[in-house]
Tab-separated table of C-alpha atoms and ligand atoms in Angstrom:
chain	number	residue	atom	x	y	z
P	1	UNK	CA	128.915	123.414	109.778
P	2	UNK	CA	125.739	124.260	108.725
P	3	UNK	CA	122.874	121.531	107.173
P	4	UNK	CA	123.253	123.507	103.589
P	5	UNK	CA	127.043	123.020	103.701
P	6	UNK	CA	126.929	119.699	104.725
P	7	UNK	CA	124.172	119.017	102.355
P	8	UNK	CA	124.192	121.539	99.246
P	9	UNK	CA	121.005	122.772	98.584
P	10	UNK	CA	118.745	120.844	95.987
P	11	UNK	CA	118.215	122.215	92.974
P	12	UNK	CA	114.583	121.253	92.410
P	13	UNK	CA	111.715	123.436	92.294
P	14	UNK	CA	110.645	123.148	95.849
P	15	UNK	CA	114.249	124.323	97.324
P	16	UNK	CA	115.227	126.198	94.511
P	17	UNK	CA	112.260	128.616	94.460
P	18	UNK	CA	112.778	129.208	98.079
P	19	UNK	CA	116.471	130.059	99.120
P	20	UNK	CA	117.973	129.680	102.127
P	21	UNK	CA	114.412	127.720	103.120
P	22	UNK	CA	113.532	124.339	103.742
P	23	UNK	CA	111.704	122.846	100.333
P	24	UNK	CA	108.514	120.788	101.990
P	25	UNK	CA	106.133	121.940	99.646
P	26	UNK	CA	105.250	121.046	96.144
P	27	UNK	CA	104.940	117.726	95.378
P	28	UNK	CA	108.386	116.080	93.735
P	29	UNK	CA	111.174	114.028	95.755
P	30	UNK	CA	114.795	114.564	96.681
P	31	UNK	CA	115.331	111.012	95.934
P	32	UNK	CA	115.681	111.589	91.731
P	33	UNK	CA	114.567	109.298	89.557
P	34	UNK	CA	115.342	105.315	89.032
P	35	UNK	CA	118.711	104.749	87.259
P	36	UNK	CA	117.002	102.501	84.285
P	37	UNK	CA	114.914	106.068	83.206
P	38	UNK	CA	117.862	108.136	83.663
P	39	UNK	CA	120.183	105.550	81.235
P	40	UNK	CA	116.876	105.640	78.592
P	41	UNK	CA	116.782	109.215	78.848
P	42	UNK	CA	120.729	109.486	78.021
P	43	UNK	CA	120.681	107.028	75.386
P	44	UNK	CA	117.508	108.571	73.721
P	45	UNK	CA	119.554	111.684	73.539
P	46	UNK	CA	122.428	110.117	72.216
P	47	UNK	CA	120.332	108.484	69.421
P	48	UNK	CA	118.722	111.451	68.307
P	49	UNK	CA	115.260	110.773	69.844
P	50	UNK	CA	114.420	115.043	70.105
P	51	UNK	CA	111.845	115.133	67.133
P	52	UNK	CA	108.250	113.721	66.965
P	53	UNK	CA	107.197	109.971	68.678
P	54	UNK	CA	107.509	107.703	66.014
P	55	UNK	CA	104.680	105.004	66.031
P	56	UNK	CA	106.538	102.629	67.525
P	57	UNK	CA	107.662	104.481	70.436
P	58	UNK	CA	104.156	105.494	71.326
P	59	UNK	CA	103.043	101.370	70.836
P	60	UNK	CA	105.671	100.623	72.628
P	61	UNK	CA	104.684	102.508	75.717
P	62	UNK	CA	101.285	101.822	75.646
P	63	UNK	CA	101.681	98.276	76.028
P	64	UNK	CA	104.613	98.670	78.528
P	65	UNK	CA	101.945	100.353	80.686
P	66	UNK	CA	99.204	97.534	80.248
P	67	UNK	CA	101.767	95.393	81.732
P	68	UNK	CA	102.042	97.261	84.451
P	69	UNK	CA	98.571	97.944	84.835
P	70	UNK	CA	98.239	93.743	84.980
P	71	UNK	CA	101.276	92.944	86.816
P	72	UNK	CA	100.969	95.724	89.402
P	73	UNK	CA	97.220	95.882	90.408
P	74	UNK	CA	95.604	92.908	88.579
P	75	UNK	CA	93.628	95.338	86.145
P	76	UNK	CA	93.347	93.978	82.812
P	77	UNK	CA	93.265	96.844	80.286
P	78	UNK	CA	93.242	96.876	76.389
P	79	UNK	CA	95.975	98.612	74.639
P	80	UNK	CA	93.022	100.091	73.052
P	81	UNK	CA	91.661	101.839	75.665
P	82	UNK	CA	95.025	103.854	76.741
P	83	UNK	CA	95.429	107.289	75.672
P	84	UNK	CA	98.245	109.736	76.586
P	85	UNK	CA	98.151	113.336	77.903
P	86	UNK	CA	100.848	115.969	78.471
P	87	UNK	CA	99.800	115.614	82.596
P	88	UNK	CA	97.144	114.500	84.862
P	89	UNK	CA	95.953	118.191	85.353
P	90	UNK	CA	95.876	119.466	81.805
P	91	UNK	CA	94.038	115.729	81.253
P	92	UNK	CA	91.600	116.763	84.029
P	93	UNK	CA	90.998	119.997	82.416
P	94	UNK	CA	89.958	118.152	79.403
P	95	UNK	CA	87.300	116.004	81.165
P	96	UNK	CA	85.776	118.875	83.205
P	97	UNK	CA	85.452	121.255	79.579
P	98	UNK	CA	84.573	118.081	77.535
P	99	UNK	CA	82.595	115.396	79.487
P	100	UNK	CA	80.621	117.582	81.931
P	101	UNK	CA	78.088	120.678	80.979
P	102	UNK	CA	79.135	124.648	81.523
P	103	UNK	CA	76.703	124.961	84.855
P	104	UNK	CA	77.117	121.437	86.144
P	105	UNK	CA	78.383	120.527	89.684
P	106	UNK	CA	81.247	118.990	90.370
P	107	UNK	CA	81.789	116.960	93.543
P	108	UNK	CA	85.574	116.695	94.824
P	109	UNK	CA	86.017	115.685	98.417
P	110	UNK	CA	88.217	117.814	100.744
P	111	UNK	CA	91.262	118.436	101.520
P	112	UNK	CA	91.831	118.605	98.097
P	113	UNK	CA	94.477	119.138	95.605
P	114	UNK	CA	93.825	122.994	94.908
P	115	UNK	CA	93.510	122.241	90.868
P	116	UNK	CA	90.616	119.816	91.319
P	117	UNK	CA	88.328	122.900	92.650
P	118	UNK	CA	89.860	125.741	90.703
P	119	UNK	CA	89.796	124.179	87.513
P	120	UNK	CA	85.955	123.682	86.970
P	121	UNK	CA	85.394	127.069	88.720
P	122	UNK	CA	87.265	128.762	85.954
P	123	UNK	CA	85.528	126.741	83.210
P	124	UNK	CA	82.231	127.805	84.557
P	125	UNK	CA	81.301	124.673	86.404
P	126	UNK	CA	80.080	124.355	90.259
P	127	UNK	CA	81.863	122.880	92.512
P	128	UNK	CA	80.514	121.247	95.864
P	129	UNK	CA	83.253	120.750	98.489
P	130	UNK	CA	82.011	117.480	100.650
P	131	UNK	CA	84.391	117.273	103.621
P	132	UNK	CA	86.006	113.646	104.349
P	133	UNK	CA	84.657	112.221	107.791
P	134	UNK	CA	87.882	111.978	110.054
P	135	UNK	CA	88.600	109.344	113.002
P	136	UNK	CA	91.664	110.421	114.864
P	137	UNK	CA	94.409	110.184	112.319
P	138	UNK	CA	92.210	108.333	109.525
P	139	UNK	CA	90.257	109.894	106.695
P	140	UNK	CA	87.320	108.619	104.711
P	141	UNK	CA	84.583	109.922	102.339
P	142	UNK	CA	81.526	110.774	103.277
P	143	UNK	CA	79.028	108.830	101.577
P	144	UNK	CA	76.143	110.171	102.987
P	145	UNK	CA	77.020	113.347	102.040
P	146	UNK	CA	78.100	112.542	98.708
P	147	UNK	CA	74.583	111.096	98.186
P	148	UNK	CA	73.402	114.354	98.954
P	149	UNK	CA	75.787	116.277	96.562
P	150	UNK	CA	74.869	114.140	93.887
P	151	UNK	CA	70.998	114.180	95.022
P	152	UNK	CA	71.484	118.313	94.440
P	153	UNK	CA	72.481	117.690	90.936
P	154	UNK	CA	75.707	116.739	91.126
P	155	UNK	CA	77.325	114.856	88.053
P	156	UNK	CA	81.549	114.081	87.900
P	157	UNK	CA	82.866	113.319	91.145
P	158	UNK	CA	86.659	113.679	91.492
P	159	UNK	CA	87.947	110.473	93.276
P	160	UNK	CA	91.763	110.848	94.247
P	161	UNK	CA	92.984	107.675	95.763
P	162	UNK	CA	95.568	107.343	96.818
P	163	UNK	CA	94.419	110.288	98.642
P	164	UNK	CA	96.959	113.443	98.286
P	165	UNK	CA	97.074	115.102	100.616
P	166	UNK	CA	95.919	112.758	103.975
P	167	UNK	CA	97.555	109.724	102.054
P	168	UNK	CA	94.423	107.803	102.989
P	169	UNK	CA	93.988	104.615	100.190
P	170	UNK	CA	90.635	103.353	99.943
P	171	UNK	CA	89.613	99.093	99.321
P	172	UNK	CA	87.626	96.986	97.557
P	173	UNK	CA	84.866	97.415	99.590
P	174	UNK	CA	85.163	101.337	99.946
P	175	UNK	CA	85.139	101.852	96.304
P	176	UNK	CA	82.464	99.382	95.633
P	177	UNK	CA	79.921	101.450	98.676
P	178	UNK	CA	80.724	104.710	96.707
P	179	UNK	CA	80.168	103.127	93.062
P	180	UNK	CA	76.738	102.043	94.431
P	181	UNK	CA	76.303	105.865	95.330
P	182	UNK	CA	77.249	106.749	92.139
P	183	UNK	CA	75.408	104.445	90.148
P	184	UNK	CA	72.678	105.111	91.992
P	185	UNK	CA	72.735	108.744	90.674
P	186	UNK	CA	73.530	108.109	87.197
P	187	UNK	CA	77.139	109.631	87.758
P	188	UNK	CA	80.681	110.032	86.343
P	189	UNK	CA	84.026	109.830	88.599
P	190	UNK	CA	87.568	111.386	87.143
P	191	UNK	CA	89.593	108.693	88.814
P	192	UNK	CA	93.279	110.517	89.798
P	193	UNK	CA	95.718	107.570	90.530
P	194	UNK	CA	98.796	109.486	90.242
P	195	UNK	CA	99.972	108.200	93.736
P	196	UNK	CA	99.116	104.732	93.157
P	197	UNK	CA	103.179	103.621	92.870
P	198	UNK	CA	103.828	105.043	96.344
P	199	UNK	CA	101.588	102.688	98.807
P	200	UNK	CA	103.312	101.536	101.997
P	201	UNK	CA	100.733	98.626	102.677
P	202	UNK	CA	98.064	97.013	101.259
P	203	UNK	CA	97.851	97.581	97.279
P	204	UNK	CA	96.396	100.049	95.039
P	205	UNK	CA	93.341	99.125	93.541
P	206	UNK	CA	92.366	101.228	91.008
P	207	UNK	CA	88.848	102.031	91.022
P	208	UNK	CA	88.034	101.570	87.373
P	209	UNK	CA	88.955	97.774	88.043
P	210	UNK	CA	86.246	96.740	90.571
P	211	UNK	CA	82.891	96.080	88.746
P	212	UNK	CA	81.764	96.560	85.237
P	213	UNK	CA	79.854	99.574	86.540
P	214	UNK	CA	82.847	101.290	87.552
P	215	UNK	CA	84.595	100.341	84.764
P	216	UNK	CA	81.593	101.462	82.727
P	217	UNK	CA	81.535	105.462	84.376
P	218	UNK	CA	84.750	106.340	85.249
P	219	UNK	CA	87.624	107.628	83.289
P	220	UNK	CA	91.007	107.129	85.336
P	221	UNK	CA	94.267	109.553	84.992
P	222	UNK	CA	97.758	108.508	86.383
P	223	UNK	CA	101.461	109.131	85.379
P	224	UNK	CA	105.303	108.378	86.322
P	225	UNK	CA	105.017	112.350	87.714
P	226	UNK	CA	105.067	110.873	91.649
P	227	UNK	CA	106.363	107.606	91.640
P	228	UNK	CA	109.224	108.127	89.885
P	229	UNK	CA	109.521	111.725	90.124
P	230	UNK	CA	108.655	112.594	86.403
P	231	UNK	CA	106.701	115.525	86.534
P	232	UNK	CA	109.143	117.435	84.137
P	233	UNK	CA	108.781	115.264	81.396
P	234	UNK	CA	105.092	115.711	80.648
P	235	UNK	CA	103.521	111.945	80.357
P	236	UNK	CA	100.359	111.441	81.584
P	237	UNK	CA	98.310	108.075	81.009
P	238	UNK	CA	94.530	108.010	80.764
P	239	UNK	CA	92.326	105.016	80.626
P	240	UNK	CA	89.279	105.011	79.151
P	241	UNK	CA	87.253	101.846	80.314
P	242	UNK	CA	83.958	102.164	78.311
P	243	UNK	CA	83.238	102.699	74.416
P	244	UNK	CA	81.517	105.454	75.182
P	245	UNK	CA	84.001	107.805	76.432
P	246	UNK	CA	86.811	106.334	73.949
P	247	UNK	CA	84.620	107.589	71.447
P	248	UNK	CA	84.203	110.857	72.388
P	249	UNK	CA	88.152	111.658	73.283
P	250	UNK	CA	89.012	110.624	69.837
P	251	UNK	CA	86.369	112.784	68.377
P	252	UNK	CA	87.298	115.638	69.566
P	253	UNK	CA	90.944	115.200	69.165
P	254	UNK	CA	92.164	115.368	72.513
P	255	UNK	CA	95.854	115.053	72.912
P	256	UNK	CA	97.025	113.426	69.897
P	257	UNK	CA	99.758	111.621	70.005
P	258	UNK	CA	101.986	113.565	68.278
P	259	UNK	CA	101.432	116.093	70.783
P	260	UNK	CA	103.387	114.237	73.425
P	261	UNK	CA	107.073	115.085	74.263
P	262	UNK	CA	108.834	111.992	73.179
P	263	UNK	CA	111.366	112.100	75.945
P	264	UNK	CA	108.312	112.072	78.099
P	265	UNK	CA	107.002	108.599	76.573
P	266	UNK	CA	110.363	107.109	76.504
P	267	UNK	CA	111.238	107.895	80.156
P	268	UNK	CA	107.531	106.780	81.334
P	269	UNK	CA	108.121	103.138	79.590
P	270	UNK	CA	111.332	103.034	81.226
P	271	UNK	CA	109.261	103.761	84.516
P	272	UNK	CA	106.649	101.319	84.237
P	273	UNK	CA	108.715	98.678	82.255
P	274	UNK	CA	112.089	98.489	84.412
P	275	UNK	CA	111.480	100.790	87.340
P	276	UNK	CA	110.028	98.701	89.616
P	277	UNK	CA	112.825	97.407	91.988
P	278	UNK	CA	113.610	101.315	92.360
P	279	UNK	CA	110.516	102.119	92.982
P	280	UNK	CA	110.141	99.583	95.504
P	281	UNK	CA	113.602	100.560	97.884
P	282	UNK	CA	111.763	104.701	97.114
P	283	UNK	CA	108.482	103.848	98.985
P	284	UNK	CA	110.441	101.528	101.704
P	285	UNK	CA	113.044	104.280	102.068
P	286	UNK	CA	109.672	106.906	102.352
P	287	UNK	CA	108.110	104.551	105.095
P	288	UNK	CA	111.029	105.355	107.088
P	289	UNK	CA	111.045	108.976	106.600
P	290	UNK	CA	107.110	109.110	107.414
P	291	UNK	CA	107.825	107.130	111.051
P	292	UNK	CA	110.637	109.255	111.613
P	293	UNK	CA	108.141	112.399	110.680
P	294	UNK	CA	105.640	111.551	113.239
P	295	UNK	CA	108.157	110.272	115.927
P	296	UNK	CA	109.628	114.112	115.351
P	297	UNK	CA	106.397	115.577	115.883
P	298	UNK	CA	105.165	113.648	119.114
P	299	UNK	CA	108.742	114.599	120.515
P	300	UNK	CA	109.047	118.302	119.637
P	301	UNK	CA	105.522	119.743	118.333
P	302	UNK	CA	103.218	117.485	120.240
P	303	UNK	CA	99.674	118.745	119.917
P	304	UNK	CA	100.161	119.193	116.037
P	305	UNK	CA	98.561	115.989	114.924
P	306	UNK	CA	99.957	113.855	111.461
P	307	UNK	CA	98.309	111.459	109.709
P	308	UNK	CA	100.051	108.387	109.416
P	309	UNK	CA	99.523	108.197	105.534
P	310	UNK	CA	99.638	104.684	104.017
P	311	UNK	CA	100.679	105.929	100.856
P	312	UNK	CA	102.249	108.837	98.884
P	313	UNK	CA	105.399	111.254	100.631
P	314	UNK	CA	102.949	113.929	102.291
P	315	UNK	CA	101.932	114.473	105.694
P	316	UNK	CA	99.094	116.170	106.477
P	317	UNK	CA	99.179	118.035	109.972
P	318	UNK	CA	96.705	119.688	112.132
P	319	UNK	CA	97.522	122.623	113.672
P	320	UNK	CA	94.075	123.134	115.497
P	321	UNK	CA	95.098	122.090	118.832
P	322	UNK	CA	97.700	124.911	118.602
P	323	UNK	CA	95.707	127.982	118.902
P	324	UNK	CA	97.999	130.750	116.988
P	325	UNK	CA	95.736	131.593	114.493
P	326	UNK	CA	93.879	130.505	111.584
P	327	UNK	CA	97.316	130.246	108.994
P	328	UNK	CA	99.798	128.247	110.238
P	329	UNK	CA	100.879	127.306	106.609
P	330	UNK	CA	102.318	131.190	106.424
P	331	UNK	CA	103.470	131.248	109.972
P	332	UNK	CA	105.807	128.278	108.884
P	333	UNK	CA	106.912	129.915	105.812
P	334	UNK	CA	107.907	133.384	107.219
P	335	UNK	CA	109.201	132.016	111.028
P	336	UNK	CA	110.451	128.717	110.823
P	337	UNK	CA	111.459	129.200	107.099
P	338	UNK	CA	110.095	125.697	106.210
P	339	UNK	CA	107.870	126.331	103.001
P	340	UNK	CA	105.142	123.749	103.546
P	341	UNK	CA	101.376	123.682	101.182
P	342	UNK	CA	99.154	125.548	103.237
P	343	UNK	CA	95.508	124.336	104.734
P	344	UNK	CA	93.795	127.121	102.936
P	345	UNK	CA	94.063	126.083	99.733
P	346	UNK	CA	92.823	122.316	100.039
P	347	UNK	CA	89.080	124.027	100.695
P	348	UNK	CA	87.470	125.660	102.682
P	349	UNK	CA	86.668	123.381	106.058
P	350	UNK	CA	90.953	123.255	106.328
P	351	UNK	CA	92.947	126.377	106.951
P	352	UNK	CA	94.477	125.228	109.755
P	353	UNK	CA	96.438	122.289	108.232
P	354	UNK	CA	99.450	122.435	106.744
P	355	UNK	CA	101.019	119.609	104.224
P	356	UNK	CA	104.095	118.585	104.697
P	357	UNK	CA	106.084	117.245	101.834
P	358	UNK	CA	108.554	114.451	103.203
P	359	UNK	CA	110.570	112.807	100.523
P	360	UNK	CA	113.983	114.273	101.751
P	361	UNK	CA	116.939	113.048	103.353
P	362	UNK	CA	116.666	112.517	107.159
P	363	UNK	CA	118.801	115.133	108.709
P	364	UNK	CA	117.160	117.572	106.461
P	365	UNK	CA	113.649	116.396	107.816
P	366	UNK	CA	115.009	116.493	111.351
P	367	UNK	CA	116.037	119.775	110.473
P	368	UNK	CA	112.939	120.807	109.342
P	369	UNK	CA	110.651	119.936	112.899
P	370	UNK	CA	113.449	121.461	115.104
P	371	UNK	CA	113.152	125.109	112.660
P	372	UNK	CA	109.583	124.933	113.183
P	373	UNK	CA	109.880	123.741	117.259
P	374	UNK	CA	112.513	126.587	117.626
P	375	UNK	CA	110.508	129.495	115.578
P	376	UNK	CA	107.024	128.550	117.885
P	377	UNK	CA	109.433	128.378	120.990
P	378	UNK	CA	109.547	124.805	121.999
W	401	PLP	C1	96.420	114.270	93.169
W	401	PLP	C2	97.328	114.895	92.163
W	401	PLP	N1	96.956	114.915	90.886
W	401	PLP	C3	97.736	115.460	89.949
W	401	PLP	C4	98.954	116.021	90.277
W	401	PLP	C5	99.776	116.638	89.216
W	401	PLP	O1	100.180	115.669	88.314
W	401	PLP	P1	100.706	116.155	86.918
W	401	PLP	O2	102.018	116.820	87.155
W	401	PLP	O3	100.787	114.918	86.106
W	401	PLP	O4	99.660	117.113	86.411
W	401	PLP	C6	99.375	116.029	91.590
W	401	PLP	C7	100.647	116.651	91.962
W	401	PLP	O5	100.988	116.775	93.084
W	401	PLP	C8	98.547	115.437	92.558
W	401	PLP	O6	98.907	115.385	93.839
């Protein structure tokens, strides 16, 4: 029996799109969604929530997601200063075209999440790729060179932490050394916390939340999208920390609320109001998929190196050691048939990583390693 009769294929994007290959690509889980959003999501059918968010819906959810914000990582933050989007790229979008000038540089470490470079390219922005400094299997920024980047005329720098794709999450102290930099320079930072529900030790701590200068020049974007495997239903949360920036969103009309899907809002309180014992067994039921990932590797691919991410489901490997050529990302698509994010596309210092998506079931993972082992004859 094969692994797709034992275990039909999934019928998500990343194993849909790809027949007959293994989905370890785009970033959504096997594992579904917690039961509490799905029974919301049903009963908001059945009572006929389709049209527009009524008022109290939206109220509802925006201080459903203060809680959280409290309960979760300690940050205390006013109703008032929560605004919705449709996701955390389209709200990124928004920041680059509205809160930084056509010419301007943009700083976003690398590897990065392809959108966070290609998006102010296209809107006529610069963008300066700073390579994280690497230790072994650990990733951090590079301060000094973000000093420089800023010291060139650099103004928004995009902060993702946790950090998709080396699943590096940075502390207190890390994000206080790079607010100094910041401050220093009279900068902004687009805070991305999508991953923040999936940490395996330690806690988030969102960077907004450490000083009143952070608070003061940073506007932070997160959503149910990765934690509870939302990305469908279009919720994005944004919070805007300083006066300043509240201002100027509601000025220029960005994402009204009306605008949001309202099965979107209702399954994203259901997330961050009673989703958190799911969440919870997800990430400890992830942990054991990432050990079993890098056990895998050391037994049949040894020389490809993991990270040992401490949060989100993605591994990020390094093929360098490898020598067969400068794409391994394609030579695992076509050969092994596992469709993995290739190293290319995370900037230009990393084509010969791949990222390996690992929220699947066990066998399938195990499956996965011995395709590629077999293809690359090991
Ligand atoms: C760092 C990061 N930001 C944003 C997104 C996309 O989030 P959304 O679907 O809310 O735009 C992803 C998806 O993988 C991501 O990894």
């Amino acid at each position: 029996m094969t692994i797709n009769e034992k275990f039909p294929p999934r019928k998500n994007f990343k194993w849909a799109n790809y027949p007959g290959k293994v989905g370890a690509g785009i970033a959504e889980s096997d594992f579904g969604t917690a039961p509490a959003v799905a029974q919301e999501l049903h009963s908001a059918i059945d009572d006929g929530y389709t049209g527009y968010t009524p008022d109290h819906v939206y109220r509802d959810h925006l201080s459903t997601y203060a809680d959280f914000l409290r309960g979760r990582y300690e940050w205390k933050v006013d109703e008032f200063a929560i605004r919705l989007a449709d996701d955390v790229q389209s709200a990124y979008e928004a920041v680059i075209r509205h809160f930084t000038r056509h010419g301007s540089y943009v700083i976003v470490p690398t590897p990065a999440y392809a959108p966070f470079t290609r998006i102010p390219e296209r809107l006529g922005r610069n963008v300066v790729e700073v390579p994280m400094l690497r230790r072994e299997s650990q990733y951090s920024l590079d301060l000094d060179a973000i000093s420089q980047a800023f010291e060139r005329g650099g103004e928004l720098l995009v902060l993702c932490n946790p950090h998709n794709p080396t699943g590096t999450v940075l502390g207190t102290d890390q994000l206080l050394a790079l607010s100094e930099v910041i401050s220093h320079y009279n900068g902004a930072v687009f805070a991305d916390e999508v991953w923040a529900p999936i940490v395996y030790s330690g806690k988030h701590v969102p960077y907004a939340s450490v000083s009143d200068t952070t608070e003061a020049h940073t506007i932070t974007a997160s959503s149910p999208s990765k934690g509870w495997n939302l990305s469908g239903l279009k919720c994005a949360q944004i919070v805007l920390s300083n006066p300043r920036d509240q201002k100027r969103w509601d000025d220029l009309a960005l994402f009204p609320p009306s605008a949001n899907s309202i099965l979107g809002v209702i399954g994203a309180t259901a997330a961050y109001g009673s989703g958190a014992e799911w969440l919870d067994d997800t990430v400890a039921r992830l942990a054991v998929n990432r050990n079993l990932l890098a056990r895998l590797l050391e037994d049949r691919l040894p020389g490809v190196w993991p990270t040992t991410p401490s949060a989100t489901y993605l591994a990020w490997l390094d093929f360098t050691g490898w020598g067969r050529g400068s794409s391994p990302g394609a030579a695992l698509d076509e050969r092994a048939k596992v469709i993995v994010n290739h190293g290319e596309d995370y900037g230009v210092d990393w084509r010969e990583f791949v990222r390996f998506n690992y929220a699947m079931c066990e066998i399938r993972l195990s499956q996965a390693v011995d395709s590629i082992a077999t293809a690359f004859g090991r």
